[in-house]
CSV table of C-alpha atoms in Angstrom, one decimal:
chain,number,residue,atom,x,y,z
A,230,MET,CA,-0.4,-0.7,-17.3
A,231,ASN,CA,0.2,-1.8,-13.7
A,232,VAL,CA,-2.0,-0.2,-11.0
A,233,MET,CA,-0.4,0.5,-7.6
A,234,ARG,CA,-1.8,-1.7,-4.9
A,235,ILE,CA,-3.2,-0.1,-1.8
A,236,ARG,CA,-4.3,-2.4,1.0
A,237,PRO,CA,-7.4,-1.5,3.1
A,238,VAL,CA,-6.8,-1.6,6.9
A,239,GLU,CA,-8.0,-4.5,8.8
A,240,ASP,CA,-9.0,-5.1,12.5
A,241,GLY,CA,-5.7,-6.9,13.1
A,242,ASP,CA,-3.7,-4.0,11.8
A,243,PHE,CA,-3.7,-2.5,15.3
A,244,ARG,CA,-0.6,-4.7,15.7
A,245,LEU,CA,1.2,-2.2,13.4
A,246,PHE,CA,1.3,0.4,16.2
A,247,ARG,CA,4.2,0.3,18.6
A,248,ARG,CA,3.8,0.8,22.3
A,249,TYR,CA,6.2,2.9,24.4
A,250,GLU,CA,9.7,1.4,24.6
A,251,PRO,CA,12.1,3.1,27.1
A,252,GLY,CA,15.1,4.6,25.4
A,253,ALA,CA,13.8,4.1,21.9
A,254,PRO,CA,13.0,7.0,19.6
A,255,LEU,CA,9.4,7.5,18.4
A,256,SER,CA,8.8,5.7,15.1
A,257,ALA,CA,5.9,5.4,12.6
A,258,CYS,CA,4.7,2.6,10.3
A,259,ILE,CA,4.6,3.9,6.7
A,260,GLY,CA,3.4,0.8,4.9
A,261,LEU,CA,4.0,-2.9,4.5
A,262,ASP,CA,7.0,-4.6,2.8
A,263,ALA,CA,5.6,-5.7,-0.6
A,264,HIS,CA,7.3,-9.1,-0.3
A,265,SER,CA,7.2,-10.1,3.4
A,266,GLY,CA,4.1,-8.1,4.5
A,267,GLU,CA,6.0,-6.9,7.6
A,268,PRO,CA,5.6,-3.3,8.6
A,269,ILE,CA,8.1,-0.8,7.4
A,270,ARG,CA,9.0,1.8,10.2
A,271,VAL,CA,10.7,5.1,10.2
A,272,ALA,CA,12.5,6.3,13.4
A,273,PHE,CA,12.4,9.9,14.2
A,274,ASP,CA,15.8,10.8,15.7
A,275,ALA,CA,18.6,13.3,15.2
A,276,ALA,CA,21.0,10.5,14.1
A,277,GLY,CA,18.7,8.9,11.5
A,278,GLY,CA,16.9,12.0,10.3
A,279,GLY,CA,13.1,11.7,10.2
A,280,ASN,CA,11.7,14.2,7.7
A,281,ILE,CA,9.4,12.3,5.3
A,282,MET,CA,8.4,13.4,1.8
A,283,ILE,CA,5.4,11.5,0.2
A,284,VAL,CA,5.1,12.1,-3.6
A,285,GLY,CA,2.2,10.9,-5.7
A,286,ARG,CA,-1.3,11.7,-6.8
A,287,SER,CA,-3.1,9.0,-4.8
A,288,ARG,CA,-4.8,10.9,-2.0
A,289,GLU,CA,-6.1,7.6,-0.6
A,290,ALA,CA,-2.5,6.3,-0.2
A,291,ALA,CA,-0.9,9.6,0.8
A,292,LEU,CA,-3.4,10.4,3.5
A,293,GLY,CA,-3.4,6.8,4.6
A,294,ILE,CA,0.3,7.0,5.2
A,295,CYS,CA,-0.2,10.2,7.2
A,296,MET,CA,-3.1,8.7,9.2
A,297,VAL,CA,-1.3,5.5,10.2
A,298,ALA,CA,1.9,7.4,11.1
A,299,LEU,CA,-0.1,9.8,13.2
A,300,LEU,CA,-2.0,7.1,15.1
A,301,ASP,CA,1.2,5.1,15.6
A,302,LEU,CA,3.0,8.1,17.1
A,303,ALA,CA,0.0,9.0,19.2
A,304,THR,CA,-0.1,5.3,20.5
A,305,GLN,CA,3.6,5.7,21.7
A,306,ILE,CA,3.0,9.2,23.2
A,307,THR,CA,-0.1,8.2,25.1
A,308,SER,CA,1.4,4.9,26.4
A,309,THR,CA,4.5,6.6,27.8
A,310,PRO,CA,4.3,7.3,31.5
A,311,GLY,CA,4.1,11.1,32.0
A,312,GLN,CA,4.6,11.8,28.3
A,313,ARG,CA,1.3,13.6,27.8
A,314,GLU,CA,2.0,16.0,30.6
A,315,ILE,CA,5.3,17.2,29.1
A,316,TYR,CA,3.6,18.7,26.1
A,317,THR,CA,2.8,22.3,26.9
A,318,THR,CA,2.4,22.9,23.1
A,319,PRO,CA,0.8,20.5,20.6
A,320,PRO,CA,2.9,17.5,19.6
A,321,PHE,CA,1.1,17.5,16.3
A,322,SER,CA,0.4,20.4,13.9
A,323,ILE,CA,-1.4,19.9,10.6
A,324,MET,CA,-1.5,22.3,7.6
A,325,ASP,CA,-4.2,21.2,5.2
A,326,PHE,CA,-3.7,23.1,1.8
A,327,VAL,CA,-6.2,21.0,-0.2
A,328,SER,CA,-9.3,20.4,2.0
A,329,THR,CA,-10.3,17.2,0.1
A,330,GLU,CA,-12.6,14.6,1.7
A,331,GLU,CA,-9.5,12.5,2.5
A,332,SER,CA,-7.6,15.4,4.2
A,333,ARG,CA,-10.7,16.3,6.3
A,334,VAL,CA,-11.0,12.7,7.4
A,335,PHE,CA,-7.3,12.8,8.5
A,336,ALA,CA,-7.6,16.2,10.1
A,337,ASP,CA,-10.8,15.2,12.0
A,338,ALA,CA,-9.2,12.1,13.4
A,339,ALA,CA,-6.2,14.1,14.6
A,340,MET,CA,-8.5,16.6,16.3
A,341,SER,CA,-10.2,13.6,18.1
A,342,LEU,CA,-6.9,12.6,19.8
A,343,PRO,CA,-6.6,13.0,23.6
A,344,LEU,CA,-3.7,15.3,22.9
A,345,PRO,CA,-3.4,18.9,21.9
A,346,VAL,CA,-3.4,19.3,18.1
A,347,LYS,CA,-3.1,22.4,16.0
A,348,LEU,CA,-5.0,22.4,12.7
A,349,GLU,CA,-4.8,25.0,9.9
A,350,ARG,CA,-7.2,24.5,7.0
A,351,ASP,CA,-7.3,26.3,3.7
A,352,THR,CA,-4.0,27.9,4.6
A,353,ILE,CA,-3.4,30.9,2.4
A,354,SER,CA,-1.1,33.4,4.2
A,355,GLU,CA,-1.0,33.0,8.0
A,356,MET,CA,0.7,29.6,8.3
A,357,THR,CA,1.2,30.2,12.0
A,358,SER,CA,2.3,26.6,12.5
A,359,LEU,CA,5.6,27.5,10.7
A,360,GLY,CA,6.0,30.4,13.2
A,361,ASP,CA,5.4,28.0,16.1
A,362,PHE,CA,8.0,25.5,14.9
A,363,GLN,CA,10.5,28.3,14.2
A,364,TYR,CA,10.0,29.6,17.7
A,365,ALA,CA,10.5,26.1,19.1
A,366,LEU,CA,13.6,25.7,17.0
A,367,LEU,CA,15.0,29.0,18.3
A,368,GLN,CA,14.2,28.1,21.9
A,369,ARG,CA,15.8,24.6,21.7
A,370,ASP,CA,18.8,26.1,20.0
A,371,ARG,CA,19.3,28.7,22.8
A,372,HIS,CA,18.6,26.2,25.7
A,373,PRO,CA,20.2,22.9,24.8
A,374,GLU,CA,19.6,21.6,28.4
A,375,ALA,CA,15.8,21.9,28.0
A,376,PRO,CA,13.5,18.9,27.2
A,377,ARG,CA,13.4,18.0,23.5
A,378,HIS,CA,10.1,16.0,23.2
A,379,ALA,CA,9.3,15.3,19.6
A,380,LYS,CA,7.0,17.5,17.7
A,381,PHE,CA,5.6,16.7,14.2
A,382,LEU,CA,4.4,19.0,11.4
A,383,PHE,CA,2.1,17.3,8.8
A,384,ILE,CA,1.8,19.2,5.6
A,385,CYS,CA,-1.1,17.9,3.4
A,386,GLY,CA,-1.0,19.1,-0.3
A,387,PHE,CA,2.3,20.9,-0.5
A,388,HIS,CA,1.5,21.3,-4.3
A,389,ALA,CA,-1.2,23.7,-3.2
A,390,ALA,CA,1.0,25.8,-0.9
A,391,HIS,CA,1.1,28.7,-3.3
A,392,GLY,CA,2.2,31.0,-0.6
A,393,MET,CA,5.5,29.2,-0.6
A,394,ARG,CA,6.0,28.8,-4.4
A,395,SER,CA,9.4,29.6,-5.7
A,396,ARG,CA,8.7,29.2,-9.4
A,397,GLY,CA,5.9,29.2,-11.9
A,398,SER,CA,2.8,31.4,-12.2
A,399,TYR,CA,2.1,31.6,-8.5
A,400,ALA,CA,5.7,32.5,-7.5
A,401,PRO,CA,6.3,35.9,-5.9
A,402,ASP,CA,9.1,38.2,-6.9
A,403,THR,CA,11.1,37.4,-3.9
A,404,THR,CA,11.4,34.5,-1.5
A,405,THR,CA,8.5,34.4,0.9
A,406,PRO,CA,9.1,34.5,4.7
A,407,ASN,CA,7.1,31.3,5.0
A,408,ALA,CA,9.3,29.5,2.4
A,409,ALA,CA,12.3,30.6,4.4
A,410,ARG,CA,10.8,29.4,7.7
A,411,LEU,CA,10.0,26.0,6.3
A,412,ALA,CA,13.5,25.6,4.8
A,413,ARG,CA,15.1,26.3,8.2
A,414,ILE,CA,12.7,24.0,10.0
A,415,LEU,CA,13.4,21.1,7.6
A,416,ARG,CA,17.2,21.8,7.6
A,417,ASP,CA,17.8,22.3,11.4
A,418,GLY,CA,14.7,20.8,13.0
A,419,THR,CA,15.5,17.1,13.2
A,420,ALA,CA,18.6,17.8,15.4
A,421,HIS,CA,16.1,19.4,17.9
A,422,SER,CA,13.4,16.7,17.6
A,423,LEU,CA,11.2,18.8,15.3
A,424,PHE,CA,10.0,16.6,12.3
A,425,ALA,CA,8.0,17.0,9.2
A,426,VAL,CA,5.8,14.7,7.1
A,427,VAL,CA,5.0,16.3,3.8
A,428,TRP,CA,2.8,15.2,0.9
A,429,CYS,CA,3.1,16.7,-2.6
A,430,ASN,CA,1.3,15.3,-5.6
A,431,THR,CA,4.2,15.3,-8.2
A,432,PHE,CA,7.9,15.9,-8.4
A,433,ALA,CA,7.2,18.7,-10.8
A,434,ASN,CA,5.1,20.6,-8.3
A,435,LEU,CA,7.7,19.9,-5.6
A,436,ASP,CA,10.3,21.5,-7.8
A,437,LEU,CA,8.1,24.5,-8.4
A,438,THR,CA,7.4,25.0,-4.7
A,439,ARG,CA,10.7,24.1,-3.1
A,440,PRO,CA,14.0,24.8,-4.9
A,441,GLU,CA,15.9,22.6,-2.6
A,442,GLY,CA,13.7,19.7,-3.7
A,443,LEU,CA,14.3,16.6,-1.5
A,444,ALA,CA,17.2,18.1,0.4
A,445,ASP,CA,16.6,17.6,4.1
A,446,PHE,CA,14.2,14.6,3.5
A,447,ASP,CA,16.0,11.4,4.5
A,448,HIS,CA,12.9,9.4,3.8
A,449,VAL,CA,10.9,9.5,0.5
A,450,ILE,CA,7.8,7.5,-0.4
A,451,VAL,CA,7.0,7.4,-4.1
A,452,LEU,CA,3.4,6.7,-5.1
A,453,ASP,CA,1.9,6.3,-8.6
A,454,GLY,CA,1.4,9.5,-10.6
A,455,ALA,CA,4.4,11.1,-9.0
A,456,GLY,CA,6.0,11.8,-12.5
A,457,ASP,CA,9.6,11.7,-13.4
A,458,PRO,CA,11.7,11.4,-10.1
A,459,PRO,CA,15.2,12.8,-9.6
A,460,PRO,CA,18.1,10.8,-11.1
A,461,ASP,CA,19.0,9.2,-7.7
A,462,LEU,CA,15.5,7.7,-7.2
A,463,PRO,CA,13.9,4.7,-8.8
A,464,ALA,CA,11.4,5.1,-11.6
A,465,GLU,CA,7.7,5.6,-10.9
A,466,PRO,CA,6.3,2.6,-9.3
A,467,GLY,CA,4.2,-0.1,-10.9
A,468,GLU,CA,2.0,-2.2,-8.7
A,469,ASN,CA,4.1,-1.3,-5.6
A,470,ALA,CA,5.1,2.0,-4.0
A,471,TRP,CA,8.7,2.8,-3.2
A,472,TYR,CA,10.2,3.7,0.1
A,473,ILE,CA,13.6,5.2,-0.3
A,474,ASN,CA,16.0,5.8,2.6
A,475,ARG,CA,18.3,8.3,1.2
A,476,ARG,CA,20.8,8.0,4.0
A,477,THR,CA,21.4,4.3,3.4
A,478,ARG,CA,20.6,4.6,-0.3
A,479,SER,CA,18.2,1.7,-0.1
A,480,ALA,CA,14.9,1.3,-2.0
A,481,THR,CA,12.2,-1.0,-0.8
A,482,PRO,CA,8.9,-1.9,-2.6
A,483,ILE,CA,6.0,-1.3,-0.2
A,484,THR,CA,2.3,-1.6,-0.2
A,485,PRO,CA,0.7,1.5,1.4
A,486,LEU,CA,-2.3,1.2,3.6
A,487,ALA,CA,-5.4,3.0,2.5
A,488,LEU,CA,-6.9,5.9,4.5
A,489,PRO,CA,-8.7,4.1,7.4
A,490,PRO,CA,-12.5,4.6,7.7
A,491,GLU,CA,-13.5,6.8,10.6
A,492,SER,CA,-14.9,3.8,12.6
A,493,TRP,CA,-11.5,2.1,12.5
A,494,SER,CA,-9.6,5.3,13.5
A,495,ASP,CA,-12.1,6.0,16.3
A,496,ALA,CA,-11.6,2.5,17.7
A,497,VAL,CA,-7.9,3.2,17.9
A,498,ILE,CA,-8.4,6.6,19.5
A,499,ARG,CA,-10.8,5.3,22.1
A,500,SER,CA,-8.1,2.8,23.2
A,501,PHE,CA,-5.9,5.8,24.2
A,502,VAL,CA,-8.3,7.0,26.9
């Protein structure tokens, strides 16, 4: 049985983070090409989509992808002249449904950024981040001339988001308001520069929680332990993870980066100040 490779971060991996490029959309490194070792990047723009779904049981890999993406995006925002000042609301919101050691490391690093960040831990019913994004979506829809600086919603442990379950033992009798809010954010948000990065441990739990499945996710990362994928995706990975671009219908074997240690993330964050 093949074991999926996860590469620890190294000092030289700071090179993975992109500095501000005038006119270019924000983008994030999600891992390394398994053959060339070059970084694989996802661009967040209305034309190319941007919502990312990570599926798999490896918390080390899933939260590593989230951490590297977060630090990469923060690097671009903080290196953009005047970019910090345009954010009157947090550019990053994190909903942590699992509160594992790995998710706490990720959330703590996010809260150390020199940027406003909203964190919801052990989320059960409030889920105010969804309301924030819904409000931003309505405002941007009503005022198309207003600035549309990118905002990102990270959802850690979608499989534990029982307040949004559509099927199974935790499912309510009717569709929950939070499930409806998330569905609209995912469906309409990217056109208004509102993006989501979601981690769910298996395809089975994704199906229980979200009836739309992978709809509205242009980018899918499949880790080990994900279970049987939908027919249009490759089988569960062996020693490599899969990055699937559903728009271009391409599948690339990748090596995910492990969740960085706190000292490594702290060194990156200190460089922002």
